[in-house]
XYZ file of C-alpha atoms in Angstrom:
698
model
C 79.648 -86.955 64.583
C 76.653 -88.463 66.285
C 73.894 -90.356 64.581
C 71.058 -88.058 63.455
C 68.685 -90.161 65.519
C 70.215 -88.925 68.748
C 67.819 -86.091 68.753
C 68.629 -84.814 72.245
C 68.191 -81.266 73.424
C 70.486 -79.092 75.435
C 68.045 -79.386 78.337
C 69.256 -82.935 78.937
C 72.979 -82.502 79.416
C 74.367 -82.596 82.953
C 77.410 -81.198 84.659
C 78.679 -80.520 88.164
C 78.932 -82.642 91.275
C 77.478 -86.190 91.531
C 73.730 -86.196 91.031
C 70.785 -88.170 92.344
C 68.504 -90.595 90.567
C 65.278 -89.572 92.299
C 63.238 -86.491 93.008
C 62.777 -86.092 96.781
C 59.849 -87.941 98.328
C 57.031 -86.139 100.108
C 58.738 -86.490 103.500
C 62.017 -85.151 102.156
C 60.372 -82.135 100.563
C 59.741 -80.554 103.959
C 63.482 -80.022 104.334
C 63.838 -78.291 100.981
C 63.378 -74.653 100.160
C 59.718 -74.157 99.309
C 58.660 -71.615 96.711
C 55.917 -69.157 97.667
C 52.377 -69.862 96.601
C 51.799 -68.877 92.975
C 51.025 -65.213 92.609
C 49.347 -65.663 89.230
C 47.477 -68.780 88.202
C 46.878 -69.872 84.641
C 43.759 -68.280 83.248
C 40.775 -70.590 82.944
C 39.446 -70.192 79.414
C 36.109 -71.901 80.033
C 34.709 -71.271 83.517
C 31.685 -73.490 82.774
C 33.875 -76.584 83.196
C 34.367 -77.190 86.914
C 37.847 -77.662 88.336
C 36.929 -81.115 89.623
C 36.141 -82.462 86.155
C 39.328 -81.182 84.525
C 42.193 -83.580 84.052
C 45.321 -82.767 86.063
C 48.328 -82.664 83.759
C 51.908 -82.190 84.869
C 53.954 -80.282 82.294
C 57.521 -81.364 82.909
C 61.009 -81.006 81.484
C 64.616 -81.555 82.511
C 66.206 -78.254 81.481
C 69.713 -77.378 80.380
C 69.201 -74.542 77.952
C 70.440 -71.167 76.807
C 68.323 -68.291 78.067
C 67.219 -67.120 74.621
C 65.834 -70.515 73.611
C 64.375 -71.188 77.074
C 62.466 -67.915 76.894
C 60.708 -69.023 73.698
C 59.915 -72.412 75.263
C 58.419 -70.929 78.452
C 56.414 -68.322 76.568
C 54.792 -71.062 74.529
C 53.972 -73.045 77.690
C 52.157 -70.186 79.346
C 50.176 -69.605 76.135
C 48.759 -73.139 76.115
C 44.966 -73.318 76.156
C 43.492 -75.038 79.235
C 39.799 -75.557 78.559
C 39.571 -79.123 79.830
C 42.737 -79.487 81.908
C 44.446 -78.133 85.007
C 48.216 -77.911 84.794
C 51.208 -77.729 87.094
C 54.857 -77.464 86.120
C 57.908 -79.446 87.173
C 61.339 -78.416 85.926
C 64.567 -80.218 86.766
C 67.091 -77.371 86.696
C 70.379 -78.544 85.198
C 71.382 -75.240 83.632
C 74.875 -73.879 83.171
C 73.602 -70.339 82.632
C 72.488 -68.557 85.785
C 70.058 -66.539 83.685
C 68.283 -69.735 82.630
C 67.958 -70.926 86.237
C 66.557 -67.565 87.278
C 64.127 -67.676 84.375
C 62.747 -71.012 85.604
C 62.366 -69.710 89.158
C 60.568 -66.599 87.951
C 58.263 -68.709 85.826
C 57.098 -70.989 88.664
C 56.527 -67.972 90.907
C 53.907 -66.828 88.422
C 52.438 -70.258 87.694
C 51.633 -73.471 89.501
C 54.973 -75.200 89.492
C 58.171 -76.332 91.101
C 61.835 -76.167 90.188
C 64.154 -78.818 91.612
C 67.872 -78.531 91.041
C 69.725 -81.742 90.355
C 72.171 -81.013 93.195
C 69.292 -81.082 95.681
C 68.362 -84.644 94.789
C 69.287 -87.348 97.285
C 71.682 -90.155 96.463
C 74.573 -90.177 94.036
C 74.801 -90.515 90.301
C 76.328 -93.707 88.995
C 79.331 -93.413 86.710
C 82.348 -91.200 86.736
C 81.824 -88.494 89.338
C 84.468 -86.341 87.670
C 82.588 -86.346 84.377
C 80.724 -83.044 84.189
C 78.220 -84.577 81.795
C 78.867 -82.072 79.049
C 77.965 -82.788 75.495
C 78.826 -80.839 72.412
C 76.448 -79.029 70.128
C 77.007 -76.663 67.268
C 75.443 -75.756 63.938
C 76.181 -79.303 62.769
C 74.010 -80.901 65.440
C 74.102 -82.367 68.964
C 76.687 -84.976 69.949
C 76.063 -87.349 72.848
C 78.032 -89.924 74.776
C 76.309 -93.103 75.846
C 76.509 -92.474 79.603
C 74.898 -89.062 79.181
C 71.929 -90.577 77.396
C 71.176 -92.967 80.246
C 71.584 -90.251 82.829
C 68.877 -88.342 80.993
C 66.752 -91.502 81.147
C 67.043 -91.455 84.943
C 66.025 -87.788 85.084
C 62.958 -88.568 83.008
C 62.126 -91.516 85.227
C 62.280 -89.160 88.231
C 59.656 -86.987 86.574
C 57.409 -89.987 85.910
C 57.790 -91.031 89.573
C 56.801 -87.547 90.739
C 53.683 -87.583 88.518
C 52.770 -91.040 89.818
C 53.241 -90.073 93.482
C 51.115 -86.969 93.100
C 48.422 -88.847 91.166
C 48.376 -86.709 88.038
C 46.113 -87.864 85.216
C 49.010 -87.472 82.850
C 52.449 -85.980 82.351
C 53.331 -83.886 79.315
C 57.060 -84.542 78.984
C 58.578 -82.001 76.650
C 62.045 -80.871 75.584
C 62.930 -77.274 76.285
C 63.962 -76.333 72.760
C 60.432 -76.653 71.397
C 57.897 -73.911 70.776
C 54.291 -75.100 70.971
C 51.072 -74.024 69.340
C 48.580 -72.840 72.002
C 46.169 -75.674 71.148
C 48.767 -78.430 71.468
C 47.916 -79.765 74.928
C 44.149 -79.648 74.427
C 44.575 -81.482 71.124
C 46.714 -84.225 72.682
C 44.323 -84.666 75.598
C 41.301 -84.816 73.292
C 42.827 -87.714 71.366
C 42.222 -89.968 74.411
C 45.365 -91.932 73.549
C 47.462 -93.247 76.427
C 50.756 -92.264 74.772
C 50.727 -89.562 72.106
C 53.419 -87.192 70.856
C 52.953 -83.889 69.138
C 54.914 -83.817 65.902
C 57.806 -81.551 65.023
C 60.222 -81.564 62.068
C 63.977 -81.033 62.113
C 66.912 -80.957 59.716
C 69.218 -83.140 61.793
C 72.214 -82.125 59.676
C 72.598 -78.742 57.952
C 71.049 -78.577 54.517
C 69.238 -81.903 54.806
C 65.553 -82.637 54.441
C 63.361 -82.003 57.473
C 62.420 -85.250 59.219
C 59.960 -86.024 62.032
C 60.798 -87.173 65.557
C 58.565 -90.218 65.110
C 59.183 -93.428 63.193
C 57.612 -96.798 62.416
C 60.086 -99.498 63.347
C 63.528 -100.244 64.825
C 65.742 -97.239 65.644
C 64.380 -94.938 62.975
C 62.893 -96.893 60.077
C 60.161 -94.982 58.264
C 58.693 -98.227 56.893
C 57.642 -101.571 58.322
C 59.599 -104.571 57.196
C 57.304 -107.246 55.844
C 54.302 -104.960 55.638
C 52.900 -101.697 54.361
C 53.552 -98.365 55.994
C 49.900 -97.375 55.779
C 46.642 -99.232 55.815
C 45.376 -100.103 52.339
C 48.857 -99.500 50.955
C 50.200 -102.532 49.147
C 53.586 -101.126 48.194
C 56.390 -103.226 49.608
C 59.209 -100.987 48.415
C 60.887 -99.396 51.439
C 61.388 -96.013 49.770
C 57.761 -95.937 48.667
C 56.590 -96.811 52.164
C 58.789 -94.159 53.742
C 57.536 -91.548 51.284
C 53.921 -92.501 51.990
C 54.522 -92.294 55.736
C 56.157 -88.860 55.541
C 53.383 -87.578 53.275
C 50.777 -88.802 55.738
C 52.452 -86.943 58.592
C 52.059 -83.688 56.666
C 48.272 -84.098 56.802
C 46.541 -83.094 60.071
C 45.474 -86.208 61.945
C 46.404 -88.734 64.611
C 48.374 -91.795 63.458
C 49.800 -94.890 65.084
C 53.605 -95.070 65.029
C 56.332 -97.362 66.285
C 58.494 -94.774 68.034
C 58.216 -91.249 69.374
C 59.588 -88.820 71.941
C 60.523 -85.313 73.049
C 56.963 -83.897 73.158
C 54.789 -86.638 74.630
C 51.628 -86.880 76.728
C 51.781 -89.980 78.952
C 48.585 -91.000 80.759
C 48.212 -92.288 84.328
C 47.552 -95.844 83.151
C 51.014 -95.881 81.586
C 52.607 -94.427 84.722
C 50.926 -96.966 86.984
C 51.963 -99.828 84.697
C 55.581 -98.893 85.326
C 56.585 -97.923 81.786
C 59.832 -95.967 82.025
C 63.020 -94.963 80.228
C 65.333 -97.567 81.761
C 67.776 -99.238 79.450
C 66.692 -102.670 78.221
C 69.900 -104.714 78.589
C 69.447 -106.945 75.555
C 68.521 -104.102 73.156
C 71.293 -102.063 71.533
C 69.104 -99.243 70.183
C 70.506 -95.790 70.819
C 68.475 -93.354 72.910
C 66.226 -93.603 75.952
C 63.072 -92.778 73.952
C 63.467 -95.998 71.953
C 63.675 -98.105 75.085
C 60.601 -96.341 76.510
C 58.705 -97.120 73.303
C 59.747 -100.777 73.243
C 58.711 -101.194 76.882
C 55.398 -99.420 76.273
C 54.526 -101.714 73.372
C 55.539 -104.755 75.412
C 53.105 -103.594 78.108
C 50.389 -103.372 75.464
C 50.256 -99.591 74.982
C 49.956 -98.209 71.458
C 51.974 -95.177 70.360
C 50.469 -92.290 68.428
C 51.526 -89.009 66.878
C 49.236 -86.015 66.467
C 50.012 -83.771 63.496
C 47.349 -81.058 63.838
C 49.641 -78.415 65.343
C 53.321 -79.117 64.590
C 55.725 -77.628 67.130
C 58.741 -75.557 66.125
C 62.141 -77.050 67.011
C 65.005 -74.675 67.870
C 67.636 -77.336 67.258
C 70.388 -74.811 66.527
C 70.891 -71.200 67.527
C 70.436 -70.348 63.853
C 66.872 -71.720 64.168
C 65.997 -69.166 66.848
C 64.736 -66.415 64.499
C 62.250 -68.904 63.047
C 60.416 -68.978 66.388
C 59.239 -65.415 65.798
C 57.852 -66.377 62.392
C 56.119 -69.399 63.960
C 54.504 -67.162 66.592
C 53.411 -64.639 63.976
C 51.533 -67.373 62.154
C 49.757 -68.344 65.345
C 48.749 -64.776 66.151
C 47.088 -64.447 62.763
C 44.245 -66.553 64.129
C 44.116 -68.710 60.999
C 45.275 -72.256 60.442
C 47.078 -71.248 57.293
C 47.206 -68.807 54.454
C 44.360 -68.598 51.953
C 45.260 -69.174 48.324
C 43.705 -68.061 45.047
C 44.726 -70.268 42.132
C 44.838 -68.190 38.928
C 45.018 -69.852 35.506
C 44.758 -68.789 31.887
C 43.416 -71.498 29.581
C 42.445 -72.211 26.007
C 41.194 -75.577 24.742
C 42.444 -77.546 27.749
C 39.699 -80.159 28.016
C 42.169 -83.054 28.159
C 44.234 -81.763 31.067
C 42.304 -79.178 33.088
C 40.460 -81.620 35.375
C 43.701 -83.430 36.203
C 45.315 -80.135 37.172
C 42.397 -78.942 39.307
C 42.037 -82.316 41.022
C 45.617 -81.965 42.211
C 44.791 -78.743 44.115
C 41.566 -79.936 45.773
C 41.611 -78.919 49.414
C 44.498 -76.526 48.825
C 43.169 -73.678 46.678
C 40.538 -71.646 48.545
C 39.570 -69.869 45.341
C 40.033 -70.897 41.707
C 40.105 -68.187 39.023
C 39.932 -69.430 35.427
C 40.526 -66.934 32.615
C 39.543 -68.348 29.217
C 41.236 -66.785 26.206
C 38.966 -68.313 23.564
C 38.281 -72.012 24.072
C 36.192 -73.857 21.508
C 36.095 -77.225 23.306
C 34.692 -78.309 26.715
C 37.198 -76.311 28.773
C 34.597 -73.962 30.283
C 32.212 -76.784 31.206
C 35.020 -78.640 32.973
C 36.136 -75.499 34.784
C 32.560 -74.892 35.945
C 32.690 -78.164 37.899
C 35.384 -76.637 40.120
C 34.633 -72.912 40.313
C 32.184 -70.140 39.531
C 35.014 -67.657 38.920
C 35.344 -68.053 35.148
C 36.206 -64.984 33.071
C 36.645 -64.258 29.373
C 39.695 -62.398 28.118
C 40.187 -61.415 24.500
C 43.532 -62.782 23.327
C 45.895 -59.983 22.280
C 49.100 -61.972 21.731
C 50.256 -61.016 25.224
C 50.627 -63.662 27.932
C 51.533 -61.131 30.624
C 48.341 -59.178 29.973
C 46.240 -62.329 30.360
C 47.995 -63.425 33.537
C 47.766 -59.955 35.081
C 44.034 -59.935 34.350
C 43.716 -63.298 36.118
C 45.673 -62.009 39.128
C 43.376 -58.967 39.294
C 40.374 -61.251 39.900
C 41.914 -62.942 42.963
C 40.680 -62.148 46.469
C 42.749 -64.367 48.808
C 45.882 -63.417 50.682
C 48.198 -65.352 48.354
C 48.026 -66.060 44.617
C 49.313 -69.259 43.023
C 49.509 -69.867 39.285
C 49.592 -73.030 37.187
C 49.184 -74.003 33.562
C 46.548 -76.560 32.694
C 49.127 -79.247 31.953
C 50.753 -78.837 35.380
C 49.987 -80.947 38.455
C 51.043 -81.422 42.035
C 52.000 -85.057 42.489
C 50.819 -86.672 45.784
C 54.098 -86.062 47.606
C 54.061 -82.413 46.576
C 50.398 -82.030 47.535
C 51.370 -83.105 51.053
C 54.268 -80.633 51.106
C 52.039 -77.832 49.810
C 49.406 -78.546 52.467
C 52.123 -78.301 55.127
C 53.468 -75.106 53.553
C 49.996 -73.575 53.531
C 49.672 -74.231 57.250
C 53.151 -73.056 58.206
C 54.050 -70.220 55.822
C 55.256 -67.088 57.549
C 52.937 -64.280 56.362
C 56.017 -62.074 56.002
C 57.073 -64.129 52.958
C 56.422 -62.235 49.726
C 57.077 -65.023 47.215
C 57.570 -68.783 47.341
C 59.621 -70.482 44.638
C 58.996 -74.084 43.632
C 60.792 -76.514 41.364
C 59.223 -76.966 37.943
C 59.921 -80.532 36.826
C 59.912 -80.595 33.035
C 61.386 -83.948 31.991
C 62.172 -87.330 33.478
C 64.433 -90.336 32.969
C 62.935 -93.708 31.973
C 63.219 -94.633 35.667
C 60.996 -91.674 36.582
C 63.697 -89.458 38.064
C 63.712 -85.739 37.284
C 66.180 -85.020 34.492
C 65.433 -81.313 33.966
C 63.809 -78.747 36.195
C 63.938 -75.044 36.927
C 62.588 -72.773 39.643
C 59.675 -70.396 39.299
C 58.104 -67.858 41.616
C 54.884 -69.785 42.102
C 53.068 -68.344 45.154
C 52.993 -64.604 45.913
C 51.332 -62.205 48.319
C 48.413 -60.507 46.608
C 48.897 -57.199 48.407
C 52.405 -56.837 46.931
C 50.732 -56.471 43.510
C 53.526 -58.199 41.635
C 53.017 -58.000 37.872
C 53.779 -60.226 34.916
C 56.136 -58.823 32.297
C 56.623 -59.937 28.684
C 54.207 -60.772 25.909
C 56.011 -64.093 25.323
C 57.981 -66.126 27.876
C 56.495 -63.867 30.506
C 57.927 -63.696 34.003
C 56.600 -62.574 37.351
C 58.627 -59.640 38.694
C 58.984 -60.156 42.447
C 61.021 -58.592 45.230
C 61.334 -58.791 48.986
C 61.318 -61.836 51.233
C 61.632 -65.014 49.129
C 61.251 -68.580 50.371
C 62.761 -71.388 48.292
C 60.468 -74.320 49.122
C 60.864 -78.054 48.525
C 57.498 -78.225 46.738
C 57.563 -79.117 43.039
C 55.127 -78.617 40.181
C 55.221 -81.377 37.563
C 54.684 -80.489 33.909
C 52.741 -83.057 31.874
C 52.658 -81.562 28.406
C 49.974 -83.167 26.285
C 49.796 -80.764 23.328
C 51.748 -80.741 20.095
C 54.481 -78.105 20.079
C 53.470 -75.163 17.864
C 55.096 -72.066 16.390
C 52.693 -69.750 18.271
C 55.453 -67.922 20.188
C 57.609 -67.565 17.097
C 54.687 -66.050 15.188
C 54.137 -63.518 17.984
C 57.793 -62.495 17.875
C 57.746 -62.282 14.068
C 54.684 -60.047 14.232
C 56.373 -57.758 16.770
C 59.546 -57.725 14.646
C 57.614 -56.707 11.533
C 55.928 -53.922 13.494
C 59.383 -52.490 14.208
C 59.147 -53.024 17.966
C 62.297 -52.546 20.038
C 63.010 -55.746 21.910
C 64.233 -55.842 25.492
C 67.408 -57.868 26.179
C 65.221 -60.660 27.551
C 63.068 -60.701 24.395
C 66.183 -60.783 22.218
C 67.302 -63.913 24.069
C 63.932 -65.660 23.891
C 63.394 -64.698 20.257
C 66.737 -66.386 19.618
C 65.472 -69.478 21.459
C 62.328 -69.652 19.318
C 64.367 -69.290 16.140
C 66.792 -72.004 17.229
C 63.965 -74.375 18.217
C 62.499 -73.997 14.729
C 65.873 -74.567 13.010
C 66.454 -70.962 11.916
C 70.041 -71.235 13.128
C 71.609 -68.240 11.377
C 68.845 -65.923 12.566
C 69.066 -67.411 16.056
C 72.790 -66.617 16.223
C 72.036 -63.049 15.121
C 69.566 -62.511 17.972
C 71.795 -64.186 20.548
C 74.609 -61.861 19.466
C 72.294 -58.845 19.745
C 71.381 -59.969 23.259
C 75.011 -60.397 24.323
C 75.981 -57.075 22.758
C 73.577 -55.239 25.079
C 75.737 -56.234 28.050
C 72.465 -56.616 29.966
C 70.269 -59.469 31.074
C 70.610 -62.231 33.645
C 74.108 -63.709 33.693
C 72.627 -67.197 33.416
C 70.909 -66.220 30.162
C 74.214 -64.873 28.825
C 76.009 -68.131 29.622
C 73.142 -70.092 28.064
C 73.233 -67.887 24.955
C 76.890 -68.817 24.422
C 76.033 -72.507 24.633
C 73.137 -72.087 22.218
C 75.299 -70.239 19.726
C 77.670 -73.211 19.944
C 74.729 -75.532 19.254
C 73.813 -73.566 16.155
C 77.418 -73.400 14.924
C 77.713 -77.175 15.359
C 74.642 -77.709 13.174
C 76.107 -75.307 10.617
C 79.400 -77.283 10.762
C 81.586 -74.370 11.856
C 83.695 -75.994 14.604
C 86.028 -73.057 15.245
C 83.069 -70.792 15.927
C 81.477 -73.531 18.028
C 84.454 -73.748 20.406
C 84.854 -69.955 20.447
C 81.256 -69.556 21.642
C 81.852 -72.029 24.473
C 85.014 -70.259 25.598
C 83.165 -66.944 25.438
C 80.912 -68.111 28.302
C 83.888 -67.915 30.690
C 83.744 -64.117 30.419
C 80.521 -64.047 32.429
C 81.235 -66.294 35.405
C 83.281 -69.237 36.653
C 83.297 -72.188 34.237
C 80.109 -74.203 34.444
C 80.170 -77.999 34.381
C 77.837 -78.011 31.377
C 80.267 -75.955 29.297
C 83.283 -77.953 30.473
C 81.570 -81.202 29.493
C 80.709 -79.704 26.137
C 84.358 -78.755 25.551
C 85.443 -82.202 26.679
C 83.143 -83.702 24.072
C 84.413 -81.285 21.448
C 87.992 -82.520 21.893
C 87.004 -86.166 22.404
C 85.208 -86.101 19.031
C 88.539 -85.076 17.520
C 90.356 -87.827 19.452
C 92.327 -85.247 21.389
C 91.881 -87.189 24.644
C 94.479 -85.209 26.561
C 92.499 -81.983 26.198
C 89.204 -83.859 26.598
C 90.382 -85.226 29.956
C 91.416 -81.741 31.057
C 87.955 -80.311 30.429
C 86.069 -83.234 31.948
C 88.252 -82.871 35.049
C 87.297 -79.180 35.136
C 83.649 -80.245 35.089
C 84.237 -82.513 38.087
C 85.907 -79.664 39.984
C 83.502 -76.888 38.958
C 81.901 -74.756 41.688
C 78.156 -75.248 41.777
C 76.255 -71.907 41.751
C 74.647 -71.088 45.071
C 71.566 -69.381 43.606
C 68.679 -71.892 43.680
C 67.094 -70.151 40.696
C 69.966 -71.243 38.435
C 68.981 -74.066 36.081
C 71.576 -76.844 36.117
C 71.984 -80.009 34.078
C 72.477 -82.411 36.976
C 74.083 -85.008 34.720
C 76.927 -82.589 33.942
C 77.446 -81.917 37.628
C 77.383 -85.568 38.696
C 77.856 -88.710 36.582
C 78.432 -87.503 33.021
C 82.038 -86.218 33.284
C 83.086 -89.368 35.146
C 81.586 -91.601 32.458
C 83.406 -89.635 29.757
C 86.655 -89.705 31.732
C 86.288 -93.481 31.851
C 86.079 -93.585 28.060
C 88.972 -91.143 27.533
C 91.314 -92.889 29.957
C 90.462 -96.245 28.385
C 91.298 -94.850 24.936
C 94.673 -93.749 26.325
C 95.315 -97.199 27.798
C 94.963 -96.220 31.461
C 92.490 -98.920 32.534
C 92.924 -98.271 36.271
C 91.847 -94.619 35.961
C 89.094 -95.586 33.548
C 87.627 -98.089 36.020
C 87.991 -95.592 38.869
C 85.821 -93.034 37.080
C 83.265 -95.589 35.966
C 82.900 -96.700 39.590
C 82.312 -93.087 40.636
C 79.750 -92.625 37.853
C 77.879 -95.720 39.070
C 77.450 -94.198 42.523
C 75.381 -91.440 40.886
C 73.490 -93.610 38.394
C 73.604 -97.324 39.356
C 71.311 -98.435 36.506
C 72.881 -96.572 33.584
C 73.379 -99.147 30.783
C 76.691 -97.706 29.567
C 78.185 -97.784 33.046
C 76.964 -101.320 33.645
C 78.460 -102.367 30.295
C 81.768 -100.759 31.300
C 81.659 -102.509 34.674
C 81.303 -105.904 32.965
C 84.067 -104.921 30.540
C 86.533 -104.213 33.357
C 85.561 -107.358 35.224
C 86.127 -109.446 32.091
C 89.530 -107.839 31.616
C 90.422 -108.674 35.203
C 89.426 -112.326 34.695
C 91.494 -112.554 31.515
C 94.494 -111.119 33.343
C 94.155 -113.698 36.105
C 93.969 -116.548 33.595
C 96.992 -115.270 31.670
C 99.051 -115.142 34.847
C 97.846 -118.534 36.119
């Protein structure tokens, strides 16, 4: 499988008879078929700017593309604004699909442009003439051979030569699987930079994080060795630099980079200097764009990326439907959705400012509902918003939150608690989400990071519906442990809210449940479960078991809550020293779904505590092999799904005298958690044993 940095498009692959290295010269063009004069010119959007003062830009692309993707690409080209520029088109037709070739010809008939087929070029292509130049692409990615890459470099050089011969002020060299915002070209031209790319983001492998097509150093380093990624940034850690760089690219602006490609405006000064895509013989970097960038920097040209209007990349056929969502956002006529932040607060003077500072520039409206503060909460809130409302507390969180939602006026509503924040990296992601969110999305879920390891890594998080369309009128349900009832089109985002609890835990929720219990209220299955949680958290273990049993007896409720209830019953039975009931509760969880790693680890520990290592090993092995739930809303203990069972298998195998298997599992555990003290101790233990064995056999 090819390196993810080989971000080529299907417009660049070549097949057929031997091809030429150059576009025909002016004298040769007379012998070629000439297209009729354009029947429809691009519309001038500002007639006050004379044609003579507008820059002449050649929009160019070598094209090998499926018709469906090419259609989206061409539609976005004809929608480009042209207030300060005049444009022509040049397409090098290298299509396999006849429909794609016809689409290009039809396009240039309607616009100022030319299509040249690779077979009409003079000369011959170096390399194996029998090689059709195919490359493979599928849902996994695009896979290139080295000779194909450098053939693409020659096609790009032909385009640069054409622009130079015809004295264009610049060439906008763009891949044909991109969809552009209408303001893209005007924005790039206005930057006045000699080489500037428009940004786009792509998951180069399925399920991976979206990454940009620009970088800072070498083939694709997102940091600068020996220096900071950003000005005024002193962090030398490579991960920190990369994170800072990626966060910066999410903020609209124009930034200097070390490498770019695929969507680039190249000015005449660069063309006349002779910067091109030729391979640099003593550089092994993969990809013609890297060699172009190295040559450009050697000639003294800086490289920039503009992030104001990110393009949409149709890297896979499965990405094609997203183009429609991208275009819908553009047609809205807004740069992004508008957000009302709705909060309910009481005596939050120590945390409220921190929370609101983290949403500066993101929330278009802030609604604060005060349920009875006696400290400086209202005065602090008044520094951020005029929308402050009083709400009489009635022991009902849903009622308070619904009241807050009713005061909102923006298109989307977001909610936070006062001790929540968006960390800098999540602020950047949220800003990008605000700009790019498809207005057809009804609710956006976000991770809720609740606890962390000493190293600062997230140890426990869950997902919440955090951002919802106001016109869907979603409502909060539940007086305690309320939830937002949503339906429709959900987006599971990579944005996270971080919880920074700074108040002493109280029995407020338990008192509310007790009051409702005394009033004879019938509890819903969800309330039965959460009442059990409150009782357990306050050490009322017998009562907690009673309510968990009532919940399970209903046969209702979310399956994840039923599995969790079994584990919590086991917790209570363990405290009450009733081991048979403890194990029975754990086994009961298997009635609701496939065994979860958390339960298997718990059973492994149950048997390991009784020195039954054979059964302990069985259950820890089940944890290793467990099927991870596909629903992103499921709360998982990542330790149980990664390093924990391997660490325990190390211990169990060591107790049984199988040192080889013990070391094997400790090594696996270390790959998940390289700094864990127990694993490091075990590693030293095995190394010492190995040394002793060598000395004994010497």
